[in-house]
XYZ file of N, CA and C in Angstrom:
537
model
N 112.375 139.199 73.014
C 112.752 138.450 74.184
C 114.019 137.673 73.855
N 114.972 137.691 74.756
C 116.233 136.990 74.548
C 116.031 135.489 74.643
N 116.699 134.781 73.766
C 116.598 133.323 73.778
C 117.592 132.784 74.796
N 117.113 131.885 75.655
C 117.981 131.275 76.650
C 117.971 129.781 76.465
N 119.074 129.155 76.798
C 119.149 127.699 76.698
C 118.280 127.100 77.787
N 117.556 126.081 77.444
C 116.726 125.400 78.432
C 116.865 123.906 78.240
N 116.611 123.159 79.310
C 116.735 121.716 79.162
C 115.687 121.184 78.200
N 116.053 120.156 77.473
C 115.091 119.517 76.585
C 114.050 118.788 77.430
N 112.811 118.742 76.971
C 111.784 118.038 77.711
C 112.169 116.576 77.912
N 111.824 116.064 79.080
C 112.041 114.658 79.350
C 110.970 113.877 78.617
N 111.368 112.902 77.859
C 110.410 112.118 77.081
C 109.601 111.209 77.979
N 108.338 111.069 77.658
C 107.489 110.121 78.358
C 107.835 108.733 77.846
N 107.722 107.703 78.687
C 107.914 106.356 78.162
C 106.941 106.151 77.008
N 107.398 105.616 75.869
C 106.567 105.623 74.677
C 105.401 104.653 74.653
N 105.459 103.528 75.303
C 104.385 102.549 75.170
C 103.456 102.539 76.377
N 102.180 102.537 76.104
C 101.165 102.465 77.143
C 100.024 101.621 76.604
N 99.493 100.740 77.431
C 98.349 99.946 77.013
C 97.087 100.522 77.622
N 96.108 100.818 76.807
C 94.847 101.377 77.273
C 93.810 100.270 77.394
N 93.552 99.575 76.340
C 92.600 98.475 76.341
C 93.335 97.227 75.867
N 92.818 96.092 76.236
C 93.480 94.836 75.874
C 93.813 94.817 74.393
N 95.080 94.594 74.098
C 95.511 94.464 72.716
C 95.711 95.771 71.972
N 95.519 96.909 72.645
C 95.677 98.188 71.984
C 96.918 98.888 72.530
N 97.993 98.835 71.787
C 99.229 99.486 72.205
C 99.303 100.869 71.578
N 99.540 101.884 72.403
C 99.587 103.263 71.946
C 100.952 103.865 72.210
N 101.244 104.911 71.487
C 102.400 105.748 71.777
C 101.849 107.048 72.335
N 102.393 107.469 73.469
C 102.024 108.758 74.055
C 103.306 109.561 74.135
N 103.298 110.724 73.471
C 104.530 111.503 73.379
C 104.215 112.981 73.249
N 105.215 113.813 73.599
C 105.032 115.250 73.376
C 105.014 115.546 71.880
N 104.148 116.441 71.478
C 104.114 116.923 70.107
C 105.294 117.876 69.954
N 106.198 117.547 69.032
C 107.413 118.333 68.845
C 107.600 118.635 67.357
N 108.448 119.619 67.037
C 108.678 119.939 65.620
C 109.144 118.727 64.810
N 109.813 117.781 65.451
C 110.324 116.608 64.747
C 109.321 115.456 64.673
N 108.136 115.623 65.243
C 107.134 114.557 65.228
C 106.708 114.254 63.796
N 106.851 112.992 63.403
C 106.391 112.585 62.067
C 104.882 112.790 61.984
N 104.409 113.392 60.918
C 102.981 113.637 60.750
C 102.484 114.853 61.504
N 103.391 115.731 61.915
C 103.054 116.886 62.755
C 101.894 117.702 62.193
N 101.951 118.061 60.932
C 100.929 118.917 60.337
C 99.541 118.286 60.439
N 99.450 117.011 60.131
C 98.158 116.323 60.232
C 97.658 116.231 61.657
N 98.572 115.994 62.614
C 98.178 115.936 64.023
C 97.644 117.288 64.479
N 98.348 118.362 64.118
C 97.893 119.697 64.515
C 96.538 119.994 63.894
N 96.349 119.655 62.637
C 95.052 119.885 61.984
C 93.934 119.157 62.720
N 94.168 117.893 63.076
C 93.144 117.094 63.757
C 92.824 117.668 65.131
N 93.852 117.959 65.910
C 93.646 118.455 67.265
C 92.995 119.843 67.236
N 93.433 120.700 66.313
C 92.820 122.031 66.185
C 91.340 121.895 65.857
N 91.001 120.961 64.995
C 89.589 120.718 64.652
C 88.806 120.285 65.890
N 89.367 119.345 66.673
C 88.692 118.908 67.911
C 88.424 120.101 68.825
N 89.457 120.906 69.071
C 89.319 122.045 69.986
C 88.326 123.072 69.439
N 88.384 123.317 68.144
C 87.471 124.267 67.512
C 86.013 123.813 67.669
N 85.744 122.562 67.341
C 84.381 122.033 67.456
C 83.889 122.063 68.902
N 84.764 121.741 69.837
C 84.410 121.776 71.260
C 84.040 123.206 71.681
N 84.830 124.170 71.263
C 84.548 125.569 71.599
C 83.215 126.019 71.007
N 82.981 125.701 69.747
C 81.717 126.087 69.110
C 80.529 125.455 69.830
N 80.661 124.197 70.229
C 79.577 123.512 70.937
C 79.285 124.168 72.286
N 80.271 124.831 72.857
C 80.104 125.498 74.149
C 79.696 126.954 73.992
N 79.506 127.384 72.738
C 79.091 128.757 72.489
C 80.220 129.769 72.567
N 81.457 129.306 72.415
C 82.616 130.195 72.487
C 83.057 130.602 71.085
N 83.679 131.757 70.987
C 84.248 132.181 69.712
C 85.457 131.308 69.425
N 85.606 130.926 68.173
C 86.724 130.069 67.814
C 86.972 130.144 66.321
N 88.187 129.786 65.945
C 88.519 129.585 64.541
C 89.570 128.486 64.482
N 89.577 127.768 63.380
C 90.587 126.719 63.210
C 91.990 127.311 63.224
N 92.161 128.467 62.604
C 93.477 129.095 62.589
C 93.950 129.425 64.005
N 93.059 129.937 64.823
C 93.428 130.277 66.207
C 93.821 129.027 66.982
N 93.067 127.968 66.827
C 93.370 126.717 67.545
C 94.703 126.138 67.065
N 94.955 126.176 65.774
C 96.233 125.665 65.249
C 97.392 126.521 65.750
N 97.200 127.845 65.782
C 98.252 128.741 66.274
C 98.583 128.436 67.735
N 97.578 128.175 68.540
C 97.837 127.823 69.943
C 98.690 126.563 70.034
N 98.403 125.581 69.227
C 99.197 124.347 69.232
C 100.614 124.605 68.744
N 100.771 125.440 67.733
C 102.102 125.760 67.225
C 102.958 126.445 68.291
N 102.324 127.220 69.174
C 103.075 127.869 70.259
C 103.663 126.853 71.229
N 103.166 125.636 71.213
C 103.696 124.583 72.086
C 104.935 123.920 71.494
N 105.261 124.240 70.272
C 106.391 123.612 69.582
C 107.655 124.438 69.765
N 108.098 124.566 70.997
C 109.296 125.337 71.309
C 110.337 124.413 71.921
N 111.482 124.998 72.221
C 112.515 124.228 72.910
C 112.222 124.131 74.403
N 111.254 124.869 74.865
C 110.882 124.836 76.273
C 110.111 123.553 76.569
N 110.222 123.069 77.802
C 109.499 121.864 78.206
C 108.003 122.134 78.347
N 107.646 123.384 78.657
C 106.253 123.784 78.847
C 106.104 125.169 78.231
N 105.085 125.415 77.414
C 103.898 124.601 77.184
C 104.200 123.391 76.314
N 103.350 122.381 76.475
C 103.501 121.151 75.703
C 102.128 120.537 75.482
N 101.973 119.883 74.351
C 100.792 119.063 74.096
C 101.270 117.631 73.946
N 100.691 116.734 74.735
C 100.977 115.305 74.632
C 99.906 114.684 73.756
N 100.334 113.802 72.863
C 99.374 113.127 71.993
C 99.411 111.629 72.247
N 98.257 111.015 72.092
C 98.152 109.554 72.069
C 97.922 109.208 70.612
N 98.766 108.308 70.097
C 98.600 107.945 68.689
C 98.838 106.454 68.517
N 98.249 105.962 67.477
C 98.502 104.598 67.021
C 98.896 104.746 65.566
N 100.166 104.486 65.285
C 100.668 104.733 63.943
C 100.558 106.196 63.617
N 99.933 106.508 62.496
C 99.797 107.903 62.080
C 98.456 108.508 62.476
N 97.690 107.807 63.308
C 96.377 108.300 63.733
C 96.454 108.825 65.160
N 96.123 110.102 65.336
C 96.080 110.684 66.673
C 94.740 110.320 67.308
N 94.794 109.817 68.551
C 93.599 109.325 69.224
C 93.153 110.193 70.391
N 94.008 111.118 70.821
C 93.659 111.992 71.927
C 94.819 112.914 72.230
N 94.545 113.925 73.046
C 95.599 114.869 73.402
C 95.278 115.559 74.718
N 96.324 116.141 75.304
C 96.192 116.955 76.516
C 97.360 117.929 76.528
N 97.147 119.099 77.086
C 98.200 120.117 77.118
C 98.518 120.526 78.553
N 99.739 121.023 78.724
C 100.177 121.651 79.965
C 100.580 123.078 79.609
N 100.005 124.044 80.310
C 100.271 125.457 80.037
C 100.424 126.209 81.355
N 101.142 127.317 81.307
C 101.274 128.187 82.471
C 100.467 129.454 82.238
N 99.681 129.810 83.244
C 99.063 131.113 83.202
C 98.579 131.508 84.579
N 98.255 132.781 84.678
C 97.772 133.363 85.910
C 96.276 133.220 85.955
N 95.755 132.693 87.055
C 94.308 132.518 87.175
C 93.609 133.829 87.518
N 94.299 134.722 88.227
C 93.681 135.984 88.609
C 94.726 137.093 88.598
N 94.253 138.317 88.500
C 95.161 139.460 88.505
C 95.958 139.455 89.806
N 97.262 139.568 89.672
C 98.120 139.584 90.850
C 98.429 138.214 91.421
N 97.806 137.180 90.890
C 98.058 135.824 91.369
C 99.320 135.246 90.761
N 99.777 134.176 91.352
C 100.986 133.502 90.856
C 100.671 132.715 89.590
N 101.672 132.580 88.727
C 101.507 131.703 87.569
C 101.497 130.267 88.061
N 100.614 129.483 87.514
C 100.502 128.078 87.874
C 100.549 127.240 86.608
N 100.834 125.958 86.815
C 100.808 125.017 85.698
C 99.424 124.385 85.648
N 98.811 124.446 84.477
C 97.441 123.973 84.288
C 97.397 122.837 83.275
N 96.608 121.834 83.586
C 96.255 120.785 82.634
C 95.120 121.376 81.801
N 95.232 121.270 80.497
C 94.279 121.946 79.624
C 93.985 121.098 78.392
N 92.806 121.302 77.843
C 92.436 120.729 76.542
C 92.560 119.210 76.458
N 92.186 118.516 77.520
C 92.110 117.058 77.415
C 91.003 116.735 76.428
N 91.344 115.948 75.409
C 90.339 115.589 74.421
C 90.560 114.173 73.922
N 89.476 113.415 73.969
C 89.409 112.075 73.384
C 88.115 112.051 72.573
N 88.174 111.656 71.305
C 86.944 111.603 70.505
C 85.882 110.728 71.180
N 84.653 111.133 71.005
C 83.535 110.460 71.669
C 83.537 108.946 71.451
N 83.873 108.475 70.257
C 83.847 107.037 69.970
C 84.895 106.262 70.763
N 85.904 106.960 71.306
C 86.961 106.289 72.071
C 86.825 106.495 73.581
N 85.843 107.256 74.003
C 85.680 107.533 75.436
C 85.222 106.283 76.180
N 85.565 106.244 77.454
C 85.173 105.127 78.313
C 86.123 103.943 78.228
N 87.238 104.076 77.518
C 88.199 102.985 77.360
C 89.493 103.221 78.140
N 89.561 104.327 78.883
C 90.728 104.597 79.709
C 91.756 105.528 79.095
N 91.542 105.967 77.860
C 92.530 106.809 77.210
C 92.663 108.167 77.904
N 91.571 108.754 78.318
C 91.629 110.036 79.026
C 92.438 109.918 80.312
N 92.227 108.831 81.046
C 92.995 108.605 82.284
C 94.478 108.476 81.997
N 94.815 107.753 80.945
C 96.223 107.568 80.584
C 96.854 108.911 80.207
N 96.149 109.714 79.440
C 96.680 111.024 79.057
C 96.888 111.922 80.278
N 95.936 111.931 81.199
C 96.073 112.740 82.411
C 97.260 112.252 83.237
N 97.374 110.934 83.406
C 98.502 110.386 84.174
C 99.835 110.740 83.528
N 99.918 110.637 82.204
C 101.153 110.996 81.499
C 101.469 112.476 81.694
N 100.458 113.322 81.624
C 100.673 114.753 81.817
C 101.184 115.030 83.234
N 100.627 114.341 84.214
C 101.093 114.506 85.600
C 102.541 114.059 85.743
N 102.870 112.922 85.162
C 104.259 112.437 85.233
C 105.214 113.383 84.516
N 104.802 113.853 83.363
C 105.630 114.789 82.611
C 105.899 116.042 83.454
N 104.842 116.615 84.052
C 104.999 117.805 84.881
C 105.939 117.530 86.052
N 105.779 116.382 86.686
C 106.649 116.003 87.805
C 108.107 115.892 87.346
N 108.326 115.306 86.178
C 109.684 115.184 85.622
C 110.308 116.547 85.341
N 109.483 117.562 85.157
C 109.979 118.917 84.917
C 110.191 119.669 86.229
N 109.994 118.985 87.368
C 110.221 119.601 88.670
C 109.002 120.275 89.275
N 107.842 120.087 88.667
C 106.614 120.692 89.193
C 106.117 119.900 90.399
N 105.435 120.593 91.320
C 104.920 119.931 92.516
C 103.397 119.864 92.561
N 102.747 120.648 91.702
C 101.290 120.590 91.643
C 100.812 120.989 90.255
N 99.613 120.556 89.962
C 99.006 120.803 88.664
C 97.558 121.202 88.908
N 97.079 122.176 88.164
C 95.733 122.721 88.319
C 94.910 122.467 87.061
N 93.592 122.471 87.205
C 92.692 122.412 86.062
C 91.365 123.004 86.455
N 90.559 123.338 85.446
C 89.171 123.713 85.721
C 88.270 122.945 84.777
N 87.065 122.684 85.272
C 86.071 121.955 84.484
C 84.682 122.397 84.923
N 83.749 122.328 84.000
C 82.369 122.621 84.369
C 81.486 121.378 84.292
N 82.059 120.256 83.828
C 81.198 119.078 83.693
C 81.905 117.735 83.901
N 83.158 117.729 84.322
C 83.872 116.462 84.497
C 84.473 116.326 85.903
N 83.811 116.910 86.895
C 84.322 116.885 88.253
C 84.563 115.458 88.744
N 83.620 114.570 88.524
C 83.740 113.184 88.979
C 84.923 112.462 88.345
N 85.155 112.685 87.072
C 86.284 112.074 86.370
C 87.585 112.412 87.080
N 87.777 113.686 87.399
C 89.030 114.106 88.019
C 89.123 113.691 89.486
N 88.027 113.776 90.221
C 88.062 113.378 91.629
C 88.419 111.902 91.772
N 87.930 111.051 90.885
C 88.269 109.617 90.926
C 89.760 109.390 90.685
N 90.425 110.368 90.109
C 91.836 110.232 89.751
C 92.758 111.035 90.669
N 92.246 111.381 91.851
C 93.079 112.007 92.875
C 93.140 113.517 92.881
N 92.337 114.167 92.085
C 92.326 115.633 92.073
C 91.452 116.126 93.223
N 91.868 117.206 93.864
C 91.148 117.781 94.991
C 90.530 119.121 94.606
N 89.320 119.407 95.124
C 88.708 120.713 94.838
C 89.620 121.848 95.286
N 89.701 122.893 94.458
C 90.573 124.021 94.765
C 89.874 125.360 94.623
N 88.554 125.353 94.463
C 87.817 126.603 94.360
C 86.875 126.613 93.180
N 86.303 127.787 92.955
C 85.370 127.995 91.856
C 85.763 129.270 91.141
N 85.359 129.378 89.891
C 85.668 130.571 89.108
C 84.657 130.703 87.974
N 84.775 131.778 87.270
C 83.971 131.998 86.061
C 84.963 132.161 84.914
N 84.842 131.285 83.918
C 85.745 131.292 82.766
C 84.895 131.272 81.499
N 85.133 132.228 80.625
C 84.411 132.301 79.342
C 82.912 132.134 79.526
N 82.343 132.884 80.429
C 80.905 132.913 80.676
C 80.354 131.628 81.268
N 81.230 130.769 81.821
C 80.778 129.524 82.457
C 81.313 129.459 83.883
N 80.492 128.959 84.785
C 80.963 128.679 86.133
C 81.730 127.370 86.087
N 82.923 127.359 86.665
C 83.767 126.170 86.640
C 84.246 125.848 88.041
N 84.591 124.590 88.230
C 85.241 124.138 89.457
C 86.718 123.996 89.163
N 87.532 124.442 90.101
C 88.980 124.346 89.987
C 89.434 123.157 90.824
N 90.375 122.403 90.264
C 90.941 121.241 90.959
C 92.448 121.345 90.964
N 93.065 120.714 91.958
C 94.518 120.690 92.070
C 94.956 119.261 92.390
N 96.102 118.894 91.868
C 96.673 117.581 92.172
C 98.139 117.769 92.537
N 98.501 117.277 93.703
C 99.902 117.307 94.117
C 100.642 116.227 93.344
N 101.842 116.541 92.899
C 102.606 115.613 92.068
C 103.713 114.939 92.870
C-alpha cells in the first residue's frame, strides 16, 4: 500500500480531573509516548483477560499486536490512555470497520477498559468523552459502539440505540452518538 501524507492527530487537552485531587493525563498512545512498551503490555493484559473471561480466544501477543497497529501516522485507529505519571489507569480505542457485508465503514468506540478497583470514579466517562471529542476533532460526525452488558452506562451519556447484532457468539446492542 502506498504511503500518503496525513494530518497529525489533534492532541487532546492533557489535563482532566476525575475525582477530587486526582489529576490525570489523557492522551493518544503514540510511538513517542514515554513508557510505551509498559503501557502496551498492561493494556494488552487487560484486553486478554477480558476476552478470556468472556470465553473468547485470545493471546497476549495478539492483543499487543492490535495495539501496535494503532501506532501509525494516521489519526485513526488510535488508543487513548489515562495515566498518572508512569501508571496507565484506563484506555479506550477508536477503530474503523464494517459492521456487515456491503455496509459502510463506520468509526467505532472500542475496548473501553478501567480496572475494577478504579471503576465508579468517573474515569470511564472521561475516557468516552475524550474519545468523542477526539473523533469530532478529526471531522467525524458520529461514533458507534456495541455492548452486551453496559447499555445503561452509555445511555446515561447520550448514546442512542442503533440496533442489535451478534458478535463473537454474543448478542449485543449497538449504540450511536452524534458528535
